[in-house]
Amino acid sequence: MQIQVVKSKIHRVKVTGADLQYIGSITIDEDLMDASNIIQGEKVQIVNINNGERLETYAIPGPRKSGEITLNGPAARKVAKGDIVIIISYGVMDFEEAKSFKPTLIFPNENDNSLT
């Protein structure tokens, strides 16, 4: 049996922008992507702490050390600049493997989205 489990999580980051005219995705500071083990094009779930919205999109890298978290395309309607979100990705694995799997969880500075 295969199951889905949390693979990566960026816990509580501040939305820095919402670009309705972009073709889609979420732009994430590449340093945060590296630290959380999320890769370009990976499907992610966004959970908005401020309004309870939950949506799925894919990750694209933003400039390093920028703290950028921008929701693009239709997802931009689900957030406002300054909202706090959690970004989660999931992996599919064998049930027995999942029992011992340890996800990558990061807790950036909520004020500027930095890793320090």
mmCIF file of N, CA and C in Angstrom:
data_model
loop_
_atom_site.group_PDB
_atom_site.id
_atom_site.type_symbol
_atom_site.label_atom_id
_atom_site.label_comp_id
_atom_site.label_asym_id
_atom_site.label_seq_id
_atom_site.Cartn_x
_atom_site.Cartn_y
_atom_site.Cartn_z
ATOM 1 N N MET A 1 0.845 -1.177 0.000
ATOM 2 C CA MET A 1 0.000 0.000 0.000
ATOM 3 C C MET A 1 0.889 1.238 0.000
ATOM 4 N N GLN A 2 0.487 2.250 -0.753
ATOM 5 C CA GLN A 2 1.179 3.529 -0.776
ATOM 6 C C GLN A 2 0.282 4.575 -0.124
ATOM 7 N N ILE A 3 0.891 5.483 0.618
ATOM 8 C CA ILE A 3 0.136 6.564 1.259
ATOM 9 C C ILE A 3 0.836 7.890 1.033
ATOM 10 N N GLN A 4 0.103 8.978 1.202
ATOM 11 C CA GLN A 4 0.674 10.316 1.115
ATOM 12 C C GLN A 4 1.036 10.788 2.514
ATOM 13 N N VAL A 5 2.233 11.336 2.646
ATOM 14 C CA VAL A 5 2.679 11.883 3.932
ATOM 15 C C VAL A 5 3.319 13.251 3.696
ATOM 16 N N VAL A 6 3.369 14.056 4.736
ATOM 17 C CA VAL A 6 4.042 15.354 4.641
ATOM 18 C C VAL A 6 5.516 15.118 4.327
ATOM 19 N N LYS A 7 5.998 15.737 3.251
ATOM 20 C CA LYS A 7 7.405 15.646 2.866
ATOM 21 C C LYS A 7 8.169 16.889 3.319
ATOM 22 N N SER A 8 7.542 18.059 3.132
ATOM 23 C CA SER A 8 8.194 19.334 3.421
ATOM 24 C C SER A 8 7.163 20.332 3.939
ATOM 25 N N LYS A 9 7.637 21.232 4.809
ATOM 26 C CA LYS A 9 6.721 22.266 5.304
ATOM 27 C C LYS A 9 7.498 23.530 5.615
ATOM 28 N N ILE A 10 7.009 24.638 5.080
ATOM 29 C CA ILE A 10 7.497 25.968 5.454
ATOM 30 C C ILE A 10 6.410 26.548 6.345
ATOM 31 N N HIS A 11 6.698 26.639 7.634
ATOM 32 C CA HIS A 11 5.673 26.979 8.625
ATOM 33 C C HIS A 11 5.632 28.476 8.893
ATOM 34 N N ARG A 12 4.503 29.095 8.586
ATOM 35 C CA ARG A 12 4.220 30.490 8.910
ATOM 36 C C ARG A 12 5.203 31.473 8.266
ATOM 37 N N VAL A 13 4.939 31.765 7.005
ATOM 38 C CA VAL A 13 5.673 32.824 6.309
ATOM 39 C C VAL A 13 4.676 33.896 5.869
ATOM 40 N N LYS A 14 5.190 35.105 5.705
ATOM 41 C CA LYS A 14 4.348 36.247 5.344
ATOM 42 C C LYS A 14 4.280 36.381 3.822
ATOM 43 N N VAL A 15 3.082 36.536 3.297
ATOM 44 C CA VAL A 15 2.890 36.779 1.867
ATOM 45 C C VAL A 15 3.420 38.171 1.539
ATOM 46 N N THR A 16 4.321 38.234 0.557
ATOM 47 C CA THR A 16 4.914 39.515 0.168
ATOM 48 C C THR A 16 4.275 40.097 -1.080
ATOM 49 N N GLY A 17 3.473 39.280 -1.791
ATOM 50 C CA GLY A 17 2.824 39.783 -2.986
ATOM 51 C C GLY A 17 1.767 38.842 -3.510
ATOM 52 N N ALA A 18 0.899 39.405 -4.363
ATOM 53 C CA ALA A 18 -0.145 38.632 -5.029
ATOM 54 C C ALA A 18 -0.267 39.209 -6.439
ATOM 55 N N ASP A 19 0.065 38.404 -7.452
ATOM 56 C CA ASP A 19 0.110 38.868 -8.836
ATOM 57 C C ASP A 19 -0.933 38.120 -9.664
ATOM 58 N N LEU A 20 -2.111 38.700 -9.767
ATOM 59 C CA LEU A 20 -3.222 38.061 -10.464
ATOM 60 C C LEU A 20 -2.917 37.826 -11.943
ATOM 61 N N GLN A 21 -2.111 38.667 -12.561
ATOM 62 C CA GLN A 21 -1.858 38.571 -13.996
ATOM 63 C C GLN A 21 -0.783 37.557 -14.368
ATOM 64 N N TYR A 22 -0.051 37.013 -13.391
ATOM 65 C CA TYR A 22 0.958 35.995 -13.680
ATOM 66 C C TYR A 22 0.251 34.678 -13.992
ATOM 67 N N ILE A 23 0.903 33.776 -14.710
ATOM 68 C CA ILE A 23 0.226 32.582 -15.218
ATOM 69 C C ILE A 23 -0.128 31.535 -14.166
ATOM 70 N N GLY A 24 0.360 31.644 -12.968
ATOM 71 C CA GLY A 24 0.024 30.682 -11.919
ATOM 72 C C GLY A 24 1.226 30.365 -11.071
ATOM 73 N N SER A 25 1.026 29.684 -9.966
ATOM 74 C CA SER A 25 2.107 29.200 -9.097
ATOM 75 C C SER A 25 2.261 30.034 -7.834
ATOM 76 N N ILE A 26 3.277 29.646 -7.058
ATOM 77 C CA ILE A 26 3.710 30.445 -5.913
ATOM 78 C C ILE A 26 5.213 30.646 -6.065
ATOM 79 N N THR A 27 5.647 31.888 -5.971
ATOM 80 C CA THR A 27 7.072 32.205 -6.004
ATOM 81 C C THR A 27 7.581 32.182 -4.571
ATOM 82 N N ILE A 28 8.625 31.371 -4.337
ATOM 83 C CA ILE A 28 9.194 31.192 -2.997
ATOM 84 C C ILE A 28 10.683 31.489 -3.063
ATOM 85 N N ASP A 29 11.172 32.311 -2.146
ATOM 86 C CA ASP A 29 12.613 32.566 -2.021
ATOM 87 C C ASP A 29 13.349 31.228 -2.159
ATOM 88 N N GLU A 30 14.316 31.169 -3.078
ATOM 89 C CA GLU A 30 15.006 29.904 -3.343
ATOM 90 C C GLU A 30 15.731 29.361 -2.118
ATOM 91 N N ASP A 31 16.172 30.226 -1.216
ATOM 92 C CA ASP A 31 16.787 29.752 0.031
ATOM 93 C C ASP A 31 15.775 28.952 0.861
ATOM 94 N N LEU A 32 14.522 29.420 0.896
ATOM 95 C CA LEU A 32 13.485 28.698 1.629
ATOM 96 C C LEU A 32 13.162 27.377 0.942
ATOM 97 N N MET A 33 13.157 27.386 -0.390
ATOM 98 C CA MET A 33 12.915 26.138 -1.128
ATOM 99 C C MET A 33 13.999 25.119 -0.809
ATOM 100 N N ASP A 34 15.252 25.543 -0.858
ATOM 101 C CA ASP A 34 16.364 24.628 -0.561
ATOM 102 C C ASP A 34 16.262 24.082 0.856
ATOM 103 N N ALA A 35 16.021 24.979 1.810
ATOM 104 C CA ALA A 35 15.985 24.575 3.218
ATOM 105 C C ALA A 35 14.849 23.600 3.508
ATOM 106 N N SER A 36 13.745 23.734 2.774
ATOM 107 C CA SER A 36 12.571 22.893 3.021
ATOM 108 C C SER A 36 12.511 21.671 2.107
ATOM 109 N N ASN A 37 13.466 21.565 1.189
ATOM 110 C CA ASN A 37 13.504 20.421 0.270
ATOM 111 C C ASN A 37 12.319 20.418 -0.696
ATOM 112 N N ILE A 38 11.928 21.616 -1.136
ATOM 113 C CA ILE A 38 10.894 21.773 -2.162
ATOM 114 C C ILE A 38 11.602 22.171 -3.450
ATOM 115 N N ILE A 39 11.244 21.526 -4.558
ATOM 116 C CA ILE A 39 11.906 21.821 -5.824
ATOM 117 C C ILE A 39 10.977 22.572 -6.784
ATOM 118 N N GLN A 40 11.599 23.185 -7.782
ATOM 119 C CA GLN A 40 10.848 23.912 -8.800
ATOM 120 C C GLN A 40 9.827 22.988 -9.462
ATOM 121 N N GLY A 41 8.601 23.463 -9.570
ATOM 122 C CA GLY A 41 7.538 22.705 -10.207
ATOM 123 C C GLY A 41 6.807 21.742 -9.291
ATOM 124 N N GLU A 42 7.276 21.598 -8.062
ATOM 125 C CA GLU A 42 6.638 20.659 -7.140
ATOM 126 C C GLU A 42 5.265 21.173 -6.704
ATOM 127 N N LYS A 43 4.314 20.259 -6.641
ATOM 128 C CA LYS A 43 2.974 20.598 -6.164
ATOM 129 C C LYS A 43 3.028 20.905 -4.679
ATOM 130 N N VAL A 44 2.410 22.027 -4.298
ATOM 131 C CA VAL A 44 2.368 22.421 -2.886
ATOM 132 C C VAL A 44 0.948 22.822 -2.512
ATOM 133 N N GLN A 45 0.651 22.656 -1.242
ATOM 134 C CA GLN A 45 -0.609 23.127 -0.677
ATOM 135 C C GLN A 45 -0.310 24.388 0.117
ATOM 136 N N ILE A 46 -1.148 25.398 -0.045
ATOM 137 C CA ILE A 46 -1.011 26.648 0.695
ATOM 138 C C ILE A 46 -2.182 26.745 1.660
ATOM 139 N N VAL A 47 -1.887 26.971 2.930
ATOM 140 C CA VAL A 47 -2.910 27.121 3.958
ATOM 141 C C VAL A 47 -2.784 28.533 4.511
ATOM 142 N N ASN A 48 -3.833 29.332 4.328
ATOM 143 C CA ASN A 48 -3.807 30.724 4.749
ATOM 144 C C ASN A 48 -4.336 30.826 6.187
ATOM 145 N N ILE A 49 -3.464 31.225 7.094
ATOM 146 C CA ILE A 49 -3.832 31.361 8.506
ATOM 147 C C ILE A 49 -4.870 32.464 8.703
ATOM 148 N N ASN A 50 -4.788 33.533 7.912
ATOM 149 C CA ASN A 50 -5.662 34.686 8.116
ATOM 150 C C ASN A 50 -7.116 34.435 7.729
ATOM 151 N N ASN A 51 -7.350 33.677 6.651
ATOM 152 C CA ASN A 51 -8.729 33.526 6.190
ATOM 153 C C ASN A 51 -9.188 32.072 6.027
ATOM 154 N N GLY A 52 -8.314 31.111 6.327
ATOM 155 C CA GLY A 52 -8.691 29.708 6.266
ATOM 156 C C GLY A 52 -8.671 29.087 4.880
ATOM 157 N N GLU A 53 -8.334 29.862 3.848
ATOM 158 C CA GLU A 53 -8.275 29.320 2.484
ATOM 159 C C GLU A 53 -7.202 28.236 2.394
ATOM 160 N N ARG A 54 -7.494 27.215 1.591
ATOM 161 C CA ARG A 54 -6.544 26.143 1.295
ATOM 162 C C ARG A 54 -6.557 25.968 -0.213
ATOM 163 N N LEU A 55 -5.385 25.929 -0.827
ATOM 164 C CA LEU A 55 -5.317 25.772 -2.267
ATOM 165 C C LEU A 55 -4.062 25.007 -2.643
ATOM 166 N N GLU A 56 -4.045 24.514 -3.868
ATOM 167 C CA GLU A 56 -2.889 23.804 -4.385
ATOM 168 C C GLU A 56 -2.373 24.526 -5.614
ATOM 169 N N THR A 57 -1.052 24.551 -5.769
ATOM 170 C CA THR A 57 -0.394 25.132 -6.929
ATOM 171 C C THR A 57 0.983 24.493 -7.021
ATOM 172 N N TYR A 58 1.896 25.122 -7.731
ATOM 173 C CA TYR A 58 3.244 24.584 -7.837
ATOM 174 C C TYR A 58 4.256 25.673 -7.526
ATOM 175 N N ALA A 59 5.435 25.258 -7.078
ATOM 176 C CA ALA A 59 6.470 26.188 -6.618
ATOM 177 C C ALA A 59 7.388 26.626 -7.750
ATOM 178 N N ILE A 60 7.728 27.911 -7.753
ATOM 179 C CA ILE A 60 8.792 28.421 -8.619
ATOM 180 C C ILE A 60 9.742 29.234 -7.747
ATOM 181 N N PRO A 61 11.039 29.195 -8.065
ATOM 182 C CA PRO A 61 12.008 29.892 -7.218
ATOM 183 C C PRO A 61 12.000 31.403 -7.416
ATOM 184 N N GLY A 62 12.120 32.101 -6.294
ATOM 185 C CA GLY A 62 12.286 33.546 -6.307
ATOM 186 C C GLY A 62 13.713 33.890 -5.920
ATOM 187 N N PRO A 63 14.072 35.154 -5.986
ATOM 188 C CA PRO A 63 15.434 35.571 -5.653
ATOM 189 C C PRO A 63 15.840 35.151 -4.232
ATOM 190 N N ARG A 64 17.078 34.678 -4.124
ATOM 191 C CA ARG A 64 17.620 34.267 -2.821
ATOM 192 C C ARG A 64 17.708 35.466 -1.873
ATOM 193 N N LYS A 65 17.485 35.193 -0.606
ATOM 194 C CA LYS A 65 17.562 36.175 0.481
ATOM 195 C C LYS A 65 16.568 37.323 0.322
ATOM 196 N N SER A 66 15.559 37.126 -0.530
ATOM 197 C CA SER A 66 14.551 38.167 -0.740
ATOM 198 C C SER A 66 13.377 38.028 0.215
ATOM 199 N N GLY A 67 13.168 36.808 0.739
ATOM 200 C CA GLY A 67 12.000 36.553 1.564
ATOM 201 C C GLY A 67 10.710 36.500 0.761
ATOM 202 N N GLU A 68 10.822 36.461 -0.558
ATOM 203 C CA GLU A 68 9.629 36.521 -1.400
ATOM 204 C C GLU A 68 8.718 35.307 -1.240
ATOM 205 N N ILE A 69 7.450 35.599 -1.039
ATOM 206 C CA ILE A 69 6.364 34.620 -1.053
ATOM 207 C C ILE A 69 5.218 35.305 -1.812
ATOM 208 N N THR A 70 5.115 35.014 -3.111
ATOM 209 C CA THR A 70 4.112 35.661 -3.950
ATOM 210 C C THR A 70 3.180 34.621 -4.548
ATOM 211 N N LEU A 71 1.882 34.789 -4.339
ATOM 212 C CA LEU A 71 0.887 33.933 -4.965
ATOM 213 C C LEU A 71 0.545 34.534 -6.314
ATOM 214 N N ASN A 72 0.577 33.690 -7.351
ATOM 215 C CA ASN A 72 0.409 34.146 -8.725
ATOM 216 C C ASN A 72 -0.845 33.571 -9.353
ATOM 217 N N GLY A 73 -1.381 34.286 -10.331
ATOM 218 C CA GLY A 73 -2.566 33.822 -11.051
ATOM 219 C C GLY A 73 -3.781 33.780 -10.143
ATOM 220 N N PRO A 74 -4.706 32.839 -10.393
ATOM 221 C CA PRO A 74 -5.941 32.777 -9.608
ATOM 222 C C PRO A 74 -5.710 32.666 -8.097
ATOM 223 N N ALA A 75 -4.595 32.051 -7.687
ATOM 224 C CA ALA A 75 -4.300 31.917 -6.252
ATOM 225 C C ALA A 75 -4.160 33.283 -5.579
ATOM 226 N N ALA A 76 -3.838 34.312 -6.365
ATOM 227 C CA ALA A 76 -3.688 35.656 -5.808
ATOM 228 C C ALA A 76 -4.991 36.165 -5.190
ATOM 229 N N ARG A 77 -6.121 35.610 -5.611
ATOM 230 C CA ARG A 77 -7.417 36.019 -5.043
ATOM 231 C C ARG A 77 -7.662 35.419 -3.658
ATOM 232 N N LYS A 78 -6.832 34.454 -3.264
ATOM 233 C CA LYS A 78 -7.039 33.732 -2.000
ATOM 234 C C LYS A 78 -6.178 34.282 -0.861
ATOM 235 N N VAL A 79 -5.339 35.295 -1.162
ATOM 236 C CA VAL A 79 -4.445 35.864 -0.151
ATOM 237 C C VAL A 79 -4.412 37.381 -0.277
ATOM 238 N N ALA A 80 -3.890 38.010 0.756
ATOM 239 C CA ALA A 80 -3.582 39.435 0.720
ATOM 240 C C ALA A 80 -2.144 39.600 1.187
ATOM 241 N N LYS A 81 -1.464 40.584 0.652
ATOM 242 C CA LYS A 81 -0.113 40.884 1.110
ATOM 243 C C LYS A 81 -0.147 41.043 2.624
ATOM 244 N N GLY A 82 0.780 40.364 3.310
ATOM 245 C CA GLY A 82 0.835 40.414 4.767
ATOM 246 C C GLY A 82 0.187 39.217 5.444
ATOM 247 N N ASP A 83 -0.629 38.440 4.702
ATOM 248 C CA ASP A 83 -1.208 37.220 5.277
ATOM 249 C C ASP A 83 -0.100 36.250 5.665
ATOM 250 N N ILE A 84 -0.371 35.424 6.657
ATOM 251 C CA ILE A 84 0.561 34.378 7.083
ATOM 252 C C ILE A 84 0.062 33.053 6.509
ATOM 253 N N VAL A 85 0.962 32.329 5.828
ATOM 254 C CA VAL A 85 0.603 31.051 5.212
ATOM 255 C C VAL A 85 1.564 29.951 5.644
ATOM 256 N N ILE A 86 1.087 28.727 5.485
ATOM 257 C CA ILE A 86 1.908 27.530 5.648
ATOM 258 C C ILE A 86 1.962 26.871 4.282
ATOM 259 N N ILE A 87 3.159 26.466 3.853
ATOM 260 C CA ILE A 87 3.352 25.822 2.560
ATOM 261 C C ILE A 87 3.757 24.378 2.826
ATOM 262 N N ILE A 88 2.995 23.436 2.262
ATOM 263 C CA ILE A 88 3.202 22.011 2.544
ATOM 264 C C ILE A 88 3.321 21.244 1.235
ATOM 265 N N SER A 89 4.271 20.303 1.177
ATOM 266 C CA SER A 89 4.298 19.355 0.062
ATOM 267 C C SER A 89 4.210 17.954 0.641
ATOM 268 N N TYR A 90 3.703 17.042 -0.164
ATOM 269 C CA TYR A 90 3.468 15.671 0.266
ATOM 270 C C TYR A 90 4.233 14.710 -0.639
ATOM 271 N N GLY A 91 4.605 13.573 -0.095
ATOM 272 C CA GLY A 91 5.234 12.514 -0.866
ATOM 273 C C GLY A 91 4.399 11.251 -0.792
ATOM 274 N N VAL A 92 4.523 10.433 -1.819
ATOM 275 C CA VAL A 92 3.827 9.145 -1.844
ATOM 276 C C VAL A 92 4.871 8.070 -1.591
ATOM 277 N N MET A 93 4.613 7.219 -0.615
ATOM 278 C CA MET A 93 5.584 6.173 -0.302
ATOM 279 C C MET A 93 4.892 4.944 0.263
ATOM 280 N N ASP A 94 5.659 3.898 0.324
ATOM 281 C CA ASP A 94 5.192 2.645 0.890
ATOM 282 C C ASP A 94 4.820 2.857 2.358
ATOM 283 N N PHE A 95 3.782 2.192 2.802
ATOM 284 C CA PHE A 95 3.291 2.340 4.166
ATOM 285 C C PHE A 95 4.393 2.101 5.199
ATOM 286 N N GLU A 96 5.173 1.058 5.022
ATOM 287 C CA GLU A 96 6.233 0.751 5.993
ATOM 288 C C GLU A 96 7.318 1.817 5.983
ATOM 289 N N GLU A 97 7.690 2.303 4.804
ATOM 290 C CA GLU A 97 8.685 3.374 4.708
ATOM 291 C C GLU A 97 8.170 4.640 5.393
ATOM 292 N N ALA A 98 6.887 4.924 5.224
ATOM 293 C CA ALA A 98 6.289 6.129 5.809
ATOM 294 C C ALA A 98 6.367 6.142 7.326
ATOM 295 N N LYS A 99 6.368 4.980 7.932
ATOM 296 C CA LYS A 99 6.417 4.907 9.401
ATOM 297 C C LYS A 99 7.686 5.516 9.969
ATOM 298 N N SER A 100 8.784 5.456 9.222
ATOM 299 C CA SER A 100 10.050 5.982 9.740
ATOM 300 C C SER A 100 10.505 7.251 9.010
ATOM 301 N N PHE A 101 9.755 7.695 8.013
ATOM 302 C CA PHE A 101 10.139 8.881 7.243
ATOM 303 C C PHE A 101 10.054 10.133 8.110
ATOM 304 N N LYS A 102 11.039 11.008 7.996
ATOM 305 C CA LYS A 102 11.059 12.276 8.728
ATOM 306 C C LYS A 102 10.969 13.432 7.728
ATOM 307 N N PRO A 103 9.920 14.213 7.781
ATOM 308 C CA PRO A 103 9.778 15.339 6.848
ATOM 309 C C PRO A 103 10.758 16.464 7.167
ATOM 310 N N THR A 104 10.967 17.330 6.183
ATOM 311 C CA THR A 104 11.775 18.528 6.375
ATOM 312 C C THR A 104 10.836 19.669 6.747
ATOM 313 N N LEU A 105 10.977 20.168 7.957
ATOM 314 C CA LEU A 105 10.133 21.253 8.456
ATOM 315 C C LEU A 105 11.016 22.453 8.775
ATOM 316 N N ILE A 106 10.645 23.626 8.259
ATOM 317 C CA ILE A 106 11.414 24.829 8.590
ATOM 318 C C ILE A 106 10.474 25.876 9.180
ATOM 319 N N PHE A 107 11.039 26.734 10.015
ATOM 320 C CA PHE A 107 10.276 27.740 10.741
ATOM 321 C C PHE A 107 10.958 29.102 10.549
ATOM 322 N N PRO A 108 10.756 29.734 9.395
ATOM 323 C CA PRO A 108 11.407 31.022 9.136
ATOM 324 C C PRO A 108 10.912 32.117 10.082
ATOM 325 N N ASN A 109 11.672 33.207 10.119
ATOM 326 C CA ASN A 109 11.266 34.397 10.862
ATOM 327 C C ASN A 109 10.008 34.946 10.193
ATOM 328 N N GLU A 110 8.931 35.011 10.919
ATOM 329 C CA GLU A 110 7.642 35.410 10.365
ATOM 330 C C GLU A 110 7.606 36.867 9.901
ATOM 331 N N ASN A 111 8.495 37.698 10.426
ATOM 332 C CA ASN A 111 8.500 39.125 10.057
ATOM 333 C C ASN A 111 9.090 39.382 8.685
ATOM 334 N N ASP A 112 10.199 38.682 8.357
ATOM 335 C CA ASP A 112 10.865 38.931 7.073
ATOM 336 C C ASP A 112 11.116 37.675 6.255
ATOM 337 N N ASN A 113 10.597 36.540 6.718
ATOM 338 C CA ASN A 113 10.731 35.251 6.032
ATOM 339 C C ASN A 113 12.174 34.757 5.921
ATOM 340 N N SER A 114 13.054 35.280 6.739
ATOM 341 C CA SER A 114 14.455 34.836 6.716
ATOM 342 C C SER A 114 14.616 33.554 7.526
ATOM 343 N N LEU A 115 15.724 32.878 7.287
ATOM 344 C CA LEU A 115 15.999 31.625 8.000
ATOM 345 C C LEU A 115 16.751 31.856 9.303
ATOM 346 N N THR A 116 17.037 33.089 9.659
ATOM 347 C CA THR A 116 17.788 33.379 10.896
ATOM 348 C C THR A 116 16.893 33.924 11.979
#
